[in-house]
Short mmCIF file of N, CA and C and ligand atoms in Angstrom, two decimals:
data_model
loop_
_atom_site.label_atom_id
_atom_site.label_comp_id
_atom_site.label_asym_id
_atom_site.label_seq_id
_atom_site.Cartn_x
_atom_site.Cartn_y
_atom_site.Cartn_z
N MET V 16 -22.89 -6.59 1.49
CA MET V 16 -21.98 -7.80 1.98
C MET V 16 -20.62 -7.84 1.69
N SER V 17 -19.91 -8.11 2.43
CA SER V 17 -18.17 -8.18 2.33
C SER V 17 -17.78 -9.35 2.01
N ASN V 18 -17.05 -9.38 0.58
CA ASN V 18 -16.70 -10.87 0.31
C ASN V 18 -15.25 -10.83 0.92
N ILE V 19 -15.54 -10.82 2.29
CA ILE V 19 -13.86 -10.82 3.03
C ILE V 19 -12.85 -11.87 2.45
N PHE V 20 -13.49 -13.04 2.19
CA PHE V 20 -12.79 -14.20 1.64
C PHE V 20 -11.71 -13.79 0.67
N ARG V 21 -11.99 -12.74 -0.13
CA ARG V 21 -11.13 -12.59 -1.34
C ARG V 21 -9.61 -11.94 -0.38
N LEU V 22 -9.91 -11.42 0.64
CA LEU V 22 -8.74 -10.62 1.40
C LEU V 22 -8.10 -11.85 2.19
N ARG V 23 -8.78 -12.89 2.66
CA ARG V 23 -8.15 -14.20 3.28
C ARG V 23 -7.55 -15.01 2.30
N GLY V 24 -8.17 -15.05 1.10
CA GLY V 24 -7.19 -15.81 0.47
C GLY V 24 -5.61 -15.06 -0.24
N PHE V 25 -6.04 -13.74 -0.65
CA PHE V 25 -4.67 -13.27 -0.85
C PHE V 25 -4.00 -13.32 0.44
N LEU V 26 -4.29 -12.99 1.68
CA LEU V 26 -3.39 -13.30 2.73
C LEU V 26 -2.75 -14.44 2.68
N ALA V 27 -3.47 -15.80 2.37
CA ALA V 27 -2.95 -17.26 2.48
C ALA V 27 -1.84 -17.05 1.41
N SER V 28 -1.98 -16.71 0.25
CA SER V 28 -1.29 -16.74 -0.84
C SER V 28 0.22 -16.10 -0.47
N ALA V 29 0.06 -14.87 -0.21
CA ALA V 29 1.04 -13.90 -0.11
C ALA V 29 1.85 -14.49 1.05
N THR V 30 1.57 -15.12 2.35
CA THR V 30 2.21 -15.65 3.25
C THR V 30 3.07 -16.64 2.70
N ARG V 31 2.40 -17.66 2.01
CA ARG V 31 3.05 -18.85 1.20
C ARG V 31 4.42 -18.40 0.41
N ILE V 32 4.06 -16.90 -0.14
CA ILE V 32 5.03 -16.76 -1.06
C ILE V 32 5.82 -16.11 -0.27
N VAL V 33 5.97 -15.27 0.90
CA VAL V 33 7.06 -14.71 1.65
C VAL V 33 7.61 -15.96 2.38
N GLU V 34 6.91 -17.00 2.65
CA GLU V 34 7.81 -18.37 3.19
C GLU V 34 8.61 -18.94 2.13
N GLN V 35 8.46 -18.97 0.76
CA GLN V 35 8.98 -19.58 -0.08
C GLN V 35 10.26 -18.96 -0.65
N HIS V 36 9.96 -17.61 -0.28
CA HIS V 36 11.13 -16.73 -1.06
C HIS V 36 11.81 -15.86 0.02
N PRO V 37 12.27 -16.51 1.19
CA PRO V 37 13.16 -15.50 1.80
C PRO V 37 14.40 -14.96 1.48
N GLY V 38 14.30 -13.61 1.30
CA GLY V 38 15.41 -12.55 1.13
C GLY V 38 15.62 -12.72 -0.57
N ASP V 39 14.43 -13.22 -1.30
CA ASP V 39 14.41 -13.05 -2.91
C ASP V 39 13.47 -12.07 -3.16
N GLU V 40 13.58 -10.68 -2.92
CA GLU V 40 13.09 -9.69 -3.31
C GLU V 40 12.34 -9.68 -4.80
N ALA V 41 13.03 -10.11 -5.87
CA ALA V 41 12.42 -10.62 -7.42
C ALA V 41 11.52 -11.76 -7.30
N GLY V 42 11.89 -12.57 -6.74
CA GLY V 42 11.04 -13.69 -6.87
C GLY V 42 9.59 -13.72 -5.78
N THR V 43 9.74 -12.70 -4.92
CA THR V 43 8.69 -12.52 -4.21
C THR V 43 7.47 -11.70 -5.16
N LEU V 44 8.15 -10.56 -5.56
CA LEU V 44 7.42 -9.51 -6.22
C LEU V 44 6.61 -10.31 -7.64
N ALA V 45 7.23 -11.09 -8.09
CA ALA V 45 7.18 -11.58 -9.27
C ALA V 45 5.89 -12.55 -9.40
N GLU V 46 6.16 -13.37 -8.04
CA GLU V 46 4.79 -14.32 -7.55
C GLU V 46 3.53 -13.35 -6.88
N LEU V 47 3.90 -12.58 -6.35
CA LEU V 47 2.82 -11.76 -5.53
C LEU V 47 1.87 -11.08 -6.33
N THR V 48 2.54 -10.13 -7.62
CA THR V 48 1.78 -9.22 -8.51
C THR V 48 0.59 -9.72 -8.89
N PRO V 49 0.37 -10.75 -9.51
CA PRO V 49 -0.71 -11.58 -10.05
C PRO V 49 -1.85 -11.65 -8.69
N HIS V 50 -1.41 -11.99 -7.88
CA HIS V 50 -2.49 -12.20 -6.66
C HIS V 50 -2.78 -10.76 -6.33
N LEU V 51 -2.30 -9.67 -6.07
CA LEU V 51 -2.48 -8.48 -5.69
C LEU V 51 -3.52 -7.93 -6.91
N ALA V 52 -3.22 -8.08 -8.11
CA ALA V 52 -3.90 -7.52 -9.19
C ALA V 52 -5.25 -8.35 -9.50
N ASP V 53 -5.44 -9.68 -8.97
CA ASP V 53 -6.75 -10.16 -8.85
C ASP V 53 -7.55 -9.92 -7.49
N LEU V 54 -6.79 -9.36 -6.53
CA LEU V 54 -7.36 -8.71 -5.31
C LEU V 54 -8.11 -7.63 -5.89
N VAL V 55 -7.34 -6.56 -6.25
CA VAL V 55 -8.03 -5.47 -6.51
C VAL V 55 -8.80 -5.61 -7.98
N ALA V 56 -9.07 -6.13 -8.92
CA ALA V 56 -9.88 -6.45 -9.67
C ALA V 56 -11.22 -6.60 -9.46
N HIS V 57 -11.29 -6.92 -8.16
CA HIS V 57 -12.76 -6.99 -7.66
C HIS V 57 -13.01 -5.94 -6.47
N ASP V 58 -14.21 -5.15 -6.50
CA ASP V 58 -14.30 -4.01 -5.52
C ASP V 58 -15.50 -4.45 -4.89
N ASP V 59 -15.61 -5.51 -4.25
CA ASP V 59 -16.75 -6.15 -3.42
C ASP V 59 -16.22 -6.75 -2.11
N TRP V 60 -15.10 -6.28 -1.75
CA TRP V 60 -14.73 -7.18 -0.37
C TRP V 60 -14.13 -6.33 0.96
N LEU V 61 -14.01 -5.18 0.47
CA LEU V 61 -13.23 -4.41 1.71
C LEU V 61 -14.33 -3.69 2.55
N PRO V 62 -14.37 -4.11 3.74
CA PRO V 62 -15.19 -3.55 4.76
C PRO V 62 -15.65 -2.05 4.44
N ALA V 63 -16.49 -1.46 4.82
CA ALA V 63 -16.70 -0.04 4.65
C ALA V 63 -15.67 0.90 5.46
N HIS V 64 -15.74 0.40 6.57
CA HIS V 64 -14.80 1.32 7.82
C HIS V 64 -13.41 1.49 6.79
N TYR V 65 -12.91 0.61 6.22
CA TYR V 65 -11.61 0.76 5.91
C TYR V 65 -11.42 1.26 4.51
N ALA V 66 -12.84 1.76 4.15
CA ALA V 66 -12.81 2.90 2.65
C ALA V 66 -13.06 4.15 3.13
N THR V 67 -13.36 4.41 4.25
CA THR V 67 -13.35 5.68 4.84
C THR V 67 -12.33 6.85 4.46
N HIS V 68 -12.66 7.92 4.20
CA HIS V 68 -11.42 8.72 3.97
C HIS V 68 -11.68 10.20 4.80
N ASP V 69 -10.71 10.88 5.01
CA ASP V 69 -10.59 11.96 5.88
C ASP V 69 -10.50 13.24 5.26
N GLN V 70 -10.87 14.09 5.66
CA GLN V 70 -10.74 15.64 5.06
C GLN V 70 -9.34 16.15 4.89
N GLN V 71 -8.57 16.01 6.19
CA GLN V 71 -7.43 16.73 6.43
C GLN V 71 -6.43 15.85 5.84
N CYS V 72 -6.13 14.63 5.74
CA CYS V 72 -5.00 14.00 5.36
C CYS V 72 -5.63 12.36 5.07
N TYR V 73 -4.91 11.50 4.12
CA TYR V 73 -4.94 10.61 3.39
C TYR V 73 -4.98 9.47 4.60
N LEU V 74 -5.81 8.21 4.82
CA LEU V 74 -5.80 7.43 5.79
C LEU V 74 -4.82 6.04 5.59
N GLN V 75 -4.23 5.65 6.51
CA GLN V 75 -3.59 4.04 6.00
C GLN V 75 -4.28 2.96 7.12
N HIS V 76 -5.18 2.58 6.69
CA HIS V 76 -5.88 1.12 7.46
C HIS V 76 -5.12 0.29 7.45
N LEU V 77 -4.66 -0.49 8.35
CA LEU V 77 -4.20 -1.76 8.78
C LEU V 77 -4.97 -2.73 8.43
N LEU V 78 -5.19 -3.57 7.21
CA LEU V 78 -5.99 -4.92 7.04
C LEU V 78 -5.43 -6.09 7.77
N TYR V 79 -4.08 -6.03 7.79
CA TYR V 79 -3.35 -7.23 8.27
C TYR V 79 -1.99 -7.15 8.44
N GLY V 80 -1.47 -7.67 10.00
CA GLY V 80 -0.22 -7.56 10.11
C GLY V 80 0.25 -8.92 10.12
N ASP V 81 1.24 -9.19 9.56
CA ASP V 81 1.86 -10.75 9.54
C ASP V 81 2.51 -10.50 11.12
N PRO V 82 2.35 -11.82 11.97
CA PRO V 82 2.64 -11.87 13.48
C PRO V 82 4.33 -11.89 13.34
N LEU V 83 5.06 -12.62 12.50
CA LEU V 83 6.53 -12.49 12.05
C LEU V 83 6.86 -10.90 11.44
N GLU V 84 6.08 -10.48 10.96
CA GLU V 84 6.39 -8.98 10.77
C GLU V 84 6.92 -9.03 9.52
N ARG V 85 6.87 -10.37 8.25
CA ARG V 85 7.39 -10.43 7.25
C ARG V 85 6.41 -9.67 5.98
N LEU V 86 5.09 -9.44 6.21
CA LEU V 86 4.38 -8.48 5.41
C LEU V 86 3.35 -7.55 6.51
N SER V 87 2.90 -7.00 5.39
CA SER V 87 1.73 -5.91 5.84
C SER V 87 0.86 -5.44 5.06
N VAL V 88 -0.50 -5.46 5.34
CA VAL V 88 -1.34 -5.11 4.33
C VAL V 88 -2.11 -4.02 4.45
N VAL V 89 -2.15 -3.01 3.80
CA VAL V 89 -2.83 -1.73 4.08
C VAL V 89 -4.00 -1.11 3.08
N SER V 90 -5.02 -0.73 3.55
CA SER V 90 -5.67 0.14 2.60
C SER V 90 -5.30 1.47 2.72
N PHE V 91 -4.87 2.36 1.76
CA PHE V 91 -4.88 3.63 1.78
C PHE V 91 -6.04 4.46 0.94
N VAL V 92 -6.40 5.32 1.86
CA VAL V 92 -7.97 6.00 1.48
C VAL V 92 -7.14 7.41 1.14
N TRP V 93 -7.21 7.93 0.17
CA TRP V 93 -7.04 9.56 -0.38
C TRP V 93 -8.23 10.16 -0.57
N GLY V 94 -8.80 11.14 0.26
CA GLY V 94 -9.49 12.20 0.07
C GLY V 94 -9.26 13.31 -1.42
N PRO V 95 -10.18 13.63 -1.77
CA PRO V 95 -9.97 14.61 -3.11
C PRO V 95 -8.36 15.48 -3.12
N GLY V 96 -7.68 15.02 -4.04
CA GLY V 96 -6.63 16.17 -3.94
C GLY V 96 -5.58 15.59 -3.37
N GLN V 97 -6.02 14.74 -2.24
CA GLN V 97 -4.59 14.51 -1.46
C GLN V 97 -3.24 13.60 -1.73
N GLU V 98 -2.39 14.14 -1.09
CA GLU V 98 -1.06 13.18 -1.74
C GLU V 98 -0.21 12.93 -0.62
N THR V 99 0.92 12.16 -0.55
CA THR V 99 1.95 11.88 0.06
C THR V 99 2.83 12.97 -0.10
N PRO V 100 3.79 13.09 0.96
CA PRO V 100 4.80 13.96 0.84
C PRO V 100 6.00 12.90 -0.01
N VAL V 101 7.22 13.46 -0.05
CA VAL V 101 8.20 12.53 -0.78
C VAL V 101 8.83 11.63 0.34
N HIS V 102 8.54 10.32 0.23
CA HIS V 102 8.92 9.29 0.97
C HIS V 102 9.61 8.18 0.64
N ASP V 103 10.34 7.48 1.55
CA ASP V 103 11.00 6.04 1.11
C ASP V 103 10.14 5.06 1.91
N HIS V 104 10.48 3.88 1.95
CA HIS V 104 9.85 2.55 2.53
C HIS V 104 10.92 1.63 3.09
N LEU V 105 12.05 1.38 2.50
CA LEU V 105 13.16 0.68 3.05
C LEU V 105 12.91 -0.79 3.09
N VAL V 106 12.03 -1.31 2.65
CA VAL V 106 11.32 -2.86 2.05
C VAL V 106 10.72 -2.92 0.96
N TRP V 107 10.35 -3.83 0.31
CA TRP V 107 9.46 -3.96 -0.87
C TRP V 107 8.15 -3.76 -0.69
N GLY V 108 7.58 -3.12 -1.59
CA GLY V 108 6.00 -2.93 -1.74
C GLY V 108 5.27 -2.73 -2.87
N LEU V 109 4.06 -3.21 -3.07
CA LEU V 109 3.27 -3.29 -4.08
C LEU V 109 2.04 -2.52 -3.76
N VAL V 110 1.74 -1.95 -5.01
CA VAL V 110 0.55 -1.02 -4.89
C VAL V 110 -0.55 -1.13 -5.52
N GLY V 111 -1.74 -1.85 -5.33
CA GLY V 111 -2.69 -2.01 -6.51
C GLY V 111 -3.91 -1.13 -6.00
N VAL V 112 -4.14 -0.43 -7.25
CA VAL V 112 -5.62 0.61 -7.03
C VAL V 112 -6.69 -0.26 -7.22
N LEU V 113 -7.60 -0.32 -6.10
CA LEU V 113 -8.92 -0.69 -5.86
C LEU V 113 -9.92 0.17 -6.41
N ARG V 114 -9.95 1.47 -6.40
CA ARG V 114 -11.03 2.60 -6.69
C ARG V 114 -10.34 3.71 -6.97
N GLY V 115 -10.94 4.21 -8.10
CA GLY V 115 -10.39 5.77 -8.48
C GLY V 115 -9.18 5.59 -9.08
N ALA V 116 -8.39 6.36 -9.07
CA ALA V 116 -7.15 6.34 -9.69
C ALA V 116 -6.02 7.12 -8.95
N GLU V 117 -4.80 6.95 -9.02
CA GLU V 117 -3.60 7.36 -8.44
C GLU V 117 -2.45 8.04 -9.31
N ARG V 118 -1.75 8.91 -8.93
CA ARG V 118 -0.66 9.48 -9.77
C ARG V 118 0.51 9.15 -8.93
N ALA V 119 1.58 8.39 -9.50
CA ALA V 119 2.68 7.81 -8.89
C ALA V 119 3.76 8.66 -9.24
N THR V 120 5.01 9.17 -8.58
CA THR V 120 5.82 10.03 -9.37
C THR V 120 7.11 9.40 -8.66
N ALA V 121 8.20 9.05 -9.27
CA ALA V 121 9.10 8.40 -8.72
C ALA V 121 10.27 9.47 -8.74
N TYR V 122 11.13 9.69 -7.64
CA TYR V 122 12.42 10.47 -7.55
C TYR V 122 13.73 10.05 -7.21
N HIS V 123 14.66 10.38 -8.11
CA HIS V 123 15.96 10.20 -8.09
C HIS V 123 16.87 11.13 -7.58
N HIS V 124 17.95 10.68 -7.06
CA HIS V 124 18.93 11.80 -6.28
C HIS V 124 19.90 12.39 -7.51
N GLY V 125 19.50 13.63 -7.49
CA GLY V 125 20.34 14.72 -8.76
C GLY V 125 21.57 15.05 -7.61
N ALA V 126 21.97 16.57 -8.46
CA ALA V 126 22.99 17.03 -8.21
C ALA V 126 22.87 17.87 -6.74
N ASN V 127 24.03 17.79 -5.99
CA ASN V 127 23.61 18.46 -4.54
C ASN V 127 22.92 17.87 -3.77
N GLY V 128 22.56 16.60 -3.69
CA GLY V 128 21.82 16.08 -2.73
C GLY V 128 20.34 16.19 -3.31
N THR V 129 19.82 17.15 -3.98
CA THR V 129 18.66 17.55 -4.23
C THR V 129 17.77 16.18 -5.00
N LEU V 130 16.45 16.18 -4.80
CA LEU V 130 15.74 15.01 -5.39
C LEU V 130 15.03 15.47 -6.59
N VAL V 131 15.14 14.76 -7.76
CA VAL V 131 14.61 15.05 -8.87
C VAL V 131 13.52 14.24 -9.24
N ALA V 132 12.34 14.62 -9.71
CA ALA V 132 11.03 13.87 -10.14
C ALA V 132 11.17 13.45 -11.34
N GLY V 133 10.78 12.05 -11.51
CA GLY V 133 10.68 11.27 -12.85
C GLY V 133 9.60 11.53 -13.42
N GLU V 134 9.03 10.51 -14.27
CA GLU V 134 7.74 10.81 -15.23
C GLU V 134 6.77 10.35 -13.93
N SER V 135 5.71 10.90 -14.01
CA SER V 135 4.66 10.50 -13.04
C SER V 135 3.66 9.54 -14.25
N ARG V 136 3.35 8.42 -13.22
CA ARG V 136 2.28 7.39 -14.08
C ARG V 136 0.82 7.40 -13.18
N ILE V 137 -0.09 7.36 -14.06
CA ILE V 137 -1.23 7.14 -13.60
C ILE V 137 -1.59 5.63 -13.46
N LEU V 138 -2.06 5.31 -12.15
CA LEU V 138 -2.40 4.28 -12.16
C LEU V 138 -4.09 4.29 -11.81
N LYS V 139 -4.66 3.46 -12.64
CA LYS V 139 -6.06 3.29 -12.69
C LYS V 139 -6.42 1.95 -11.98
N ALA V 140 -7.66 1.65 -11.39
CA ALA V 140 -8.20 0.73 -10.77
C ALA V 140 -7.78 -0.55 -11.36
N GLY V 141 -7.31 -1.50 -10.51
CA GLY V 141 -6.96 -2.92 -11.19
C GLY V 141 -5.27 -2.90 -11.53
N ASP V 142 -4.65 -1.37 -11.40
CA ASP V 142 -3.12 -1.61 -11.76
C ASP V 142 -2.40 -1.64 -10.46
N VAL V 143 -1.37 -2.18 -10.70
CA VAL V 143 -0.10 -2.81 -9.77
C VAL V 143 1.08 -2.13 -10.20
N ALA V 144 1.43 -1.49 -9.11
CA ALA V 144 2.91 -1.02 -9.27
C ALA V 144 3.69 -1.36 -8.10
N ALA V 145 5.19 -1.34 -8.20
CA ALA V 145 6.05 -1.89 -7.25
C ALA V 145 6.83 -0.69 -6.77
N VAL V 146 7.53 -0.90 -5.45
CA VAL V 146 8.66 -0.02 -5.04
C VAL V 146 9.42 -1.00 -4.03
N SER V 147 10.84 -0.50 -4.16
CA SER V 147 11.80 -1.23 -3.18
C SER V 147 13.20 -0.53 -3.16
N PRO V 148 13.98 -0.67 -2.13
CA PRO V 148 15.12 -0.31 -2.26
C PRO V 148 16.11 -0.60 -3.61
N HIS V 149 16.00 -1.68 -4.18
CA HIS V 149 16.30 -2.16 -5.87
C HIS V 149 15.69 -1.51 -6.68
N LEU V 150 14.29 -1.26 -6.84
CA LEU V 150 13.57 -0.71 -8.14
C LEU V 150 13.56 0.52 -8.10
N GLY V 151 13.92 1.41 -6.85
CA GLY V 151 13.55 2.54 -6.93
C GLY V 151 12.61 2.80 -5.51
N ASP V 152 12.95 3.24 -4.49
CA ASP V 152 12.36 3.50 -3.32
C ASP V 152 11.54 4.78 -3.16
N ILE V 153 12.02 5.71 -3.79
CA ILE V 153 11.37 7.34 -3.32
C ILE V 153 10.49 7.53 -4.20
N HIS V 154 9.20 8.17 -3.75
CA HIS V 154 8.45 8.46 -4.61
C HIS V 154 7.19 9.30 -3.91
N THR V 155 6.03 9.56 -4.46
CA THR V 155 5.00 10.14 -3.82
C THR V 155 3.93 9.51 -4.40
N ILE V 156 2.83 9.59 -4.02
CA ILE V 156 1.41 8.88 -4.39
C ILE V 156 0.34 10.15 -4.08
N ALA V 157 -0.47 10.29 -5.41
CA ALA V 157 -1.41 11.30 -4.98
C ALA V 157 -2.75 10.77 -5.58
N ASN V 158 -3.89 11.15 -5.08
CA ASN V 158 -5.31 10.96 -5.57
C ASN V 158 -5.14 11.72 -7.04
N ALA V 159 -5.29 10.98 -8.19
CA ALA V 159 -5.51 11.59 -9.51
C ALA V 159 -6.59 12.64 -9.69
N TYR V 160 -7.61 12.37 -8.89
CA TYR V 160 -8.95 13.22 -8.94
C TYR V 160 -8.87 14.14 -7.91
N ASP V 161 -9.45 15.28 -7.87
CA ASP V 161 -9.62 16.43 -7.01
C ASP V 161 -11.26 16.65 -6.58
N ASP V 162 -11.99 15.38 -7.04
CA ASP V 162 -13.05 15.82 -6.62
C ASP V 162 -13.74 14.24 -5.96
N GLN V 163 -13.19 13.26 -5.96
CA GLN V 163 -13.63 12.07 -5.62
C GLN V 163 -12.41 11.25 -4.70
N PRO V 164 -12.73 10.52 -3.87
CA PRO V 164 -11.54 9.66 -3.21
C PRO V 164 -10.90 8.49 -4.05
N SER V 165 -9.95 8.05 -3.73
CA SER V 165 -9.24 6.76 -4.51
C SER V 165 -8.78 6.13 -3.16
N ILE V 166 -9.08 4.97 -3.37
CA ILE V 166 -8.54 3.62 -2.44
C ILE V 166 -7.49 2.81 -3.38
N SER V 167 -6.28 2.52 -2.50
CA SER V 167 -5.33 1.38 -2.98
C SER V 167 -4.93 0.53 -1.92
N ILE V 168 -4.74 -0.59 -2.31
CA ILE V 168 -4.42 -1.54 -1.26
C ILE V 168 -2.86 -1.75 -1.79
N HIS V 169 -1.87 -1.66 -0.54
CA HIS V 169 -0.57 -1.89 -0.49
C HIS V 169 -0.34 -2.97 0.56
N ILE V 170 0.80 -3.87 -0.06
CA ILE V 170 1.47 -4.79 0.68
C ILE V 170 2.80 -4.39 0.68
N TYR V 171 3.46 -4.75 2.02
CA TYR V 171 5.03 -4.52 2.13
C TYR V 171 5.69 -5.74 3.06
N GLY V 172 6.89 -5.65 2.43
CA GLY V 172 7.74 -6.90 2.96
C GLY V 172 8.40 -6.64 4.49
N GLY V 173 7.23 -5.88 5.38
CA GLY V 173 7.63 -5.77 6.45
C GLY V 173 6.27 -5.05 7.49
N ASN V 174 6.62 -4.69 8.65
CA ASN V 174 5.60 -4.01 9.34
C ASN V 174 5.79 -2.53 8.93
N ILE V 175 4.90 -2.13 7.76
CA ILE V 175 5.35 -0.78 7.42
C ILE V 175 5.19 0.45 8.21
N GLY V 176 4.14 0.07 9.15
CA GLY V 176 3.65 0.81 10.08
C GLY V 176 4.59 1.23 11.43
N ARG V 177 5.70 0.39 11.55
CA ARG V 177 6.74 0.55 12.52
C ARG V 177 8.05 0.75 11.89
N ILE V 178 8.25 0.88 10.39
CA ILE V 178 9.69 0.93 10.22
C ILE V 178 10.07 2.52 10.19
N ARG V 179 11.11 2.54 10.90
CA ARG V 179 11.57 4.00 11.00
C ARG V 179 12.10 4.35 9.55
N ARG V 180 11.44 5.56 8.89
CA ARG V 180 11.96 5.72 7.48
C ARG V 180 12.17 7.38 7.30
N SER V 181 12.16 7.79 5.68
CA SER V 181 12.11 9.27 5.76
C SER V 181 11.20 9.99 4.93
N ILE V 182 11.19 10.98 5.07
CA ILE V 182 10.26 11.95 4.40
C ILE V 182 11.47 13.20 3.61
N TYR V 183 11.39 13.33 2.48
CA TYR V 183 12.34 14.23 1.87
C TYR V 183 11.64 15.41 1.46
N ASP V 184 12.77 16.35 1.47
CA ASP V 184 12.73 17.93 1.00
C ASP V 184 13.32 17.70 -0.42
N PRO V 185 12.68 17.60 -1.72
CA PRO V 185 13.35 17.53 -2.92
C PRO V 185 14.21 18.60 -3.17
N ALA V 186 13.77 19.70 -2.78
CA ALA V 186 14.69 20.85 -3.15
C ALA V 186 15.95 20.98 -2.74
N THR V 187 16.29 20.48 -1.15
CA THR V 187 17.48 20.38 -0.59
C THR V 187 17.95 18.92 -0.16
N GLY V 188 17.19 17.95 -0.66
CA GLY V 188 17.54 16.71 -0.26
C GLY V 188 17.63 16.34 1.12
N ALA V 189 17.02 17.46 2.11
CA ALA V 189 16.68 17.10 3.72
C ALA V 189 16.28 16.04 3.99
N THR V 190 16.21 15.18 4.66
CA THR V 190 15.57 13.96 5.46
C THR V 190 15.25 14.56 6.76
N LYS V 191 13.42 13.98 6.79
CA LYS V 191 12.95 13.98 8.32
C LYS V 191 12.60 12.37 8.32
N SER V 192 13.16 12.08 9.87
CA SER V 192 12.93 10.61 9.98
C SER V 192 11.40 10.59 10.33
N PHE V 193 10.82 9.36 10.11
CA PHE V 193 9.44 9.45 10.28
C PHE V 193 8.93 7.58 10.75
N ILE V 194 7.83 7.60 11.80
CA ILE V 194 7.28 6.32 11.73
C ILE V 194 5.61 6.36 11.38
N SER V 195 5.17 5.58 10.34
CA SER V 195 3.98 5.96 10.12
C SER V 195 3.03 5.91 11.00
N GLY V 196 3.05 4.59 11.29
CA GLY V 196 1.95 3.87 12.15
C GLY V 196 0.82 3.88 11.35
N TYR V 197 -0.49 3.57 11.95
CA TYR V 197 -1.54 3.25 11.29
C TYR V 197 -2.56 4.05 11.76
N SER V 198 -3.85 4.12 10.60
CA SER V 198 -4.94 5.10 11.38
C SER V 198 -5.93 4.68 12.30
N ASN V 199 -6.05 3.26 11.90
CA ASN V 199 -6.98 2.46 12.97
C ASN V 199 -6.15 1.81 14.09
N ALA V 200 -7.27 2.01 14.94
CA ALA V 200 -7.04 1.16 16.38
C ALA V 200 -7.16 -0.38 16.19
N THR V 201 -8.14 -0.81 14.95
CA THR V 201 -8.39 -2.41 15.15
C THR V 201 -8.47 -2.82 13.52
N VAL V 202 -8.30 -3.86 13.50
CA VAL V 202 -8.27 -4.70 12.38
C VAL V 202 -9.46 -5.37 11.83
N PRO V 203 -9.97 -5.38 10.62
CA PRO V 203 -11.12 -6.35 10.48
C PRO V 203 -11.09 -7.70 10.95
N ASN V 204 -12.26 -8.19 11.02
CA ASN V 204 -12.21 -9.61 11.51
C ASN V 204 -12.43 -10.47 10.34
N LEU V 205 -11.26 -10.83 9.88
CA LEU V 205 -11.37 -11.65 8.50
C LEU V 205 -12.06 -12.79 8.66
N TRP V 206 -12.23 -13.23 9.91
CA TRP V 206 -12.75 -15.01 10.13
C TRP V 206 -14.18 -14.87 10.15
N VAL V 207 -14.84 -13.69 10.36
CA VAL V 207 -16.30 -13.77 10.40
C VAL V 207 -16.94 -13.13 9.46
N LEU V 208 -16.70 -12.10 9.27
CA LEU V 208 -17.25 -11.53 7.96
C LEU V 208 -17.34 -11.83 6.55
N GLY V 209 -18.55 -11.77 5.56
CA GLY V 209 -18.70 -12.46 4.77
C GLY V 209 -19.30 -13.80 4.48
N GLU V 210 -19.77 -14.36 3.59
CA GLU V 210 -19.96 -15.59 3.48
C GLU V 210 -19.36 -15.78 2.00
N LYS V 211 -18.76 -17.04 2.10
CA LYS V 211 -18.01 -17.89 1.00
C LYS V 211 -18.95 -18.39 -0.35
N THR V 212 -18.98 -17.51 -1.45
CA THR V 212 -19.57 -17.67 -2.69
C THR V 212 -19.35 -18.99 -3.59
FE1 LIG C 1 4.75 4.76 -0.54
#
C-alpha cells in the first residue's frame, strides 16, 4: 500500500511556501527543507512504478508539476553505478535521498574556462541537499552504490523537465544545451491511491 497522502501533504506545503515567498529563494529553501526531510524520512509512499530503474540510464519520473510551473517534483532512480553528466539547473532545487545513497559533487569555474570538481558529499537516506544559481548550480549526482539502485526525490523552482539548461565538459568547459524532459508519460494518481492512516 502506497501512503500517497505523504506526497499530497508535501505538495500542499510546498505550494503554500512558494506562494508565500515569491522571488525569495533563501526563504523558500529554508522553509521547504524540513518538509522534504520529513517526506524522505518515510519510505512507504512512493508508488512502485516510480521506483523502477533502467539498466541503461537513470530515470526521472515526474511525480507532480505545478500548473503555474512554480515547482516540479521528480523521483530520480539510479541503477547501480549510474551518474549524471556535469550539469546545471538555472532554478533552485532540493535533493532528498529516499533509498540507498548518492554522491553529490559540486563544480566551479577554474582557469581557462575549465570546471574544477569540489569535494564530493555522500548523501544517505534521509539527507537533503540544495542547489541553485546562488548556492552553486553545477554538479553531478551519482549512485553511491555499484550493486543496488538508489532513489532521491527532487523539488525544483520551475518545471525542470522543460527548462533549457547546460551539460558541461569539465576538461574544456564546453557546454551543450539540453532539455531533460521526463522519463514517464503519466503522473501518479495522487487523489485515489492510498488510505489516510
Ligand atoms: Fe542536478
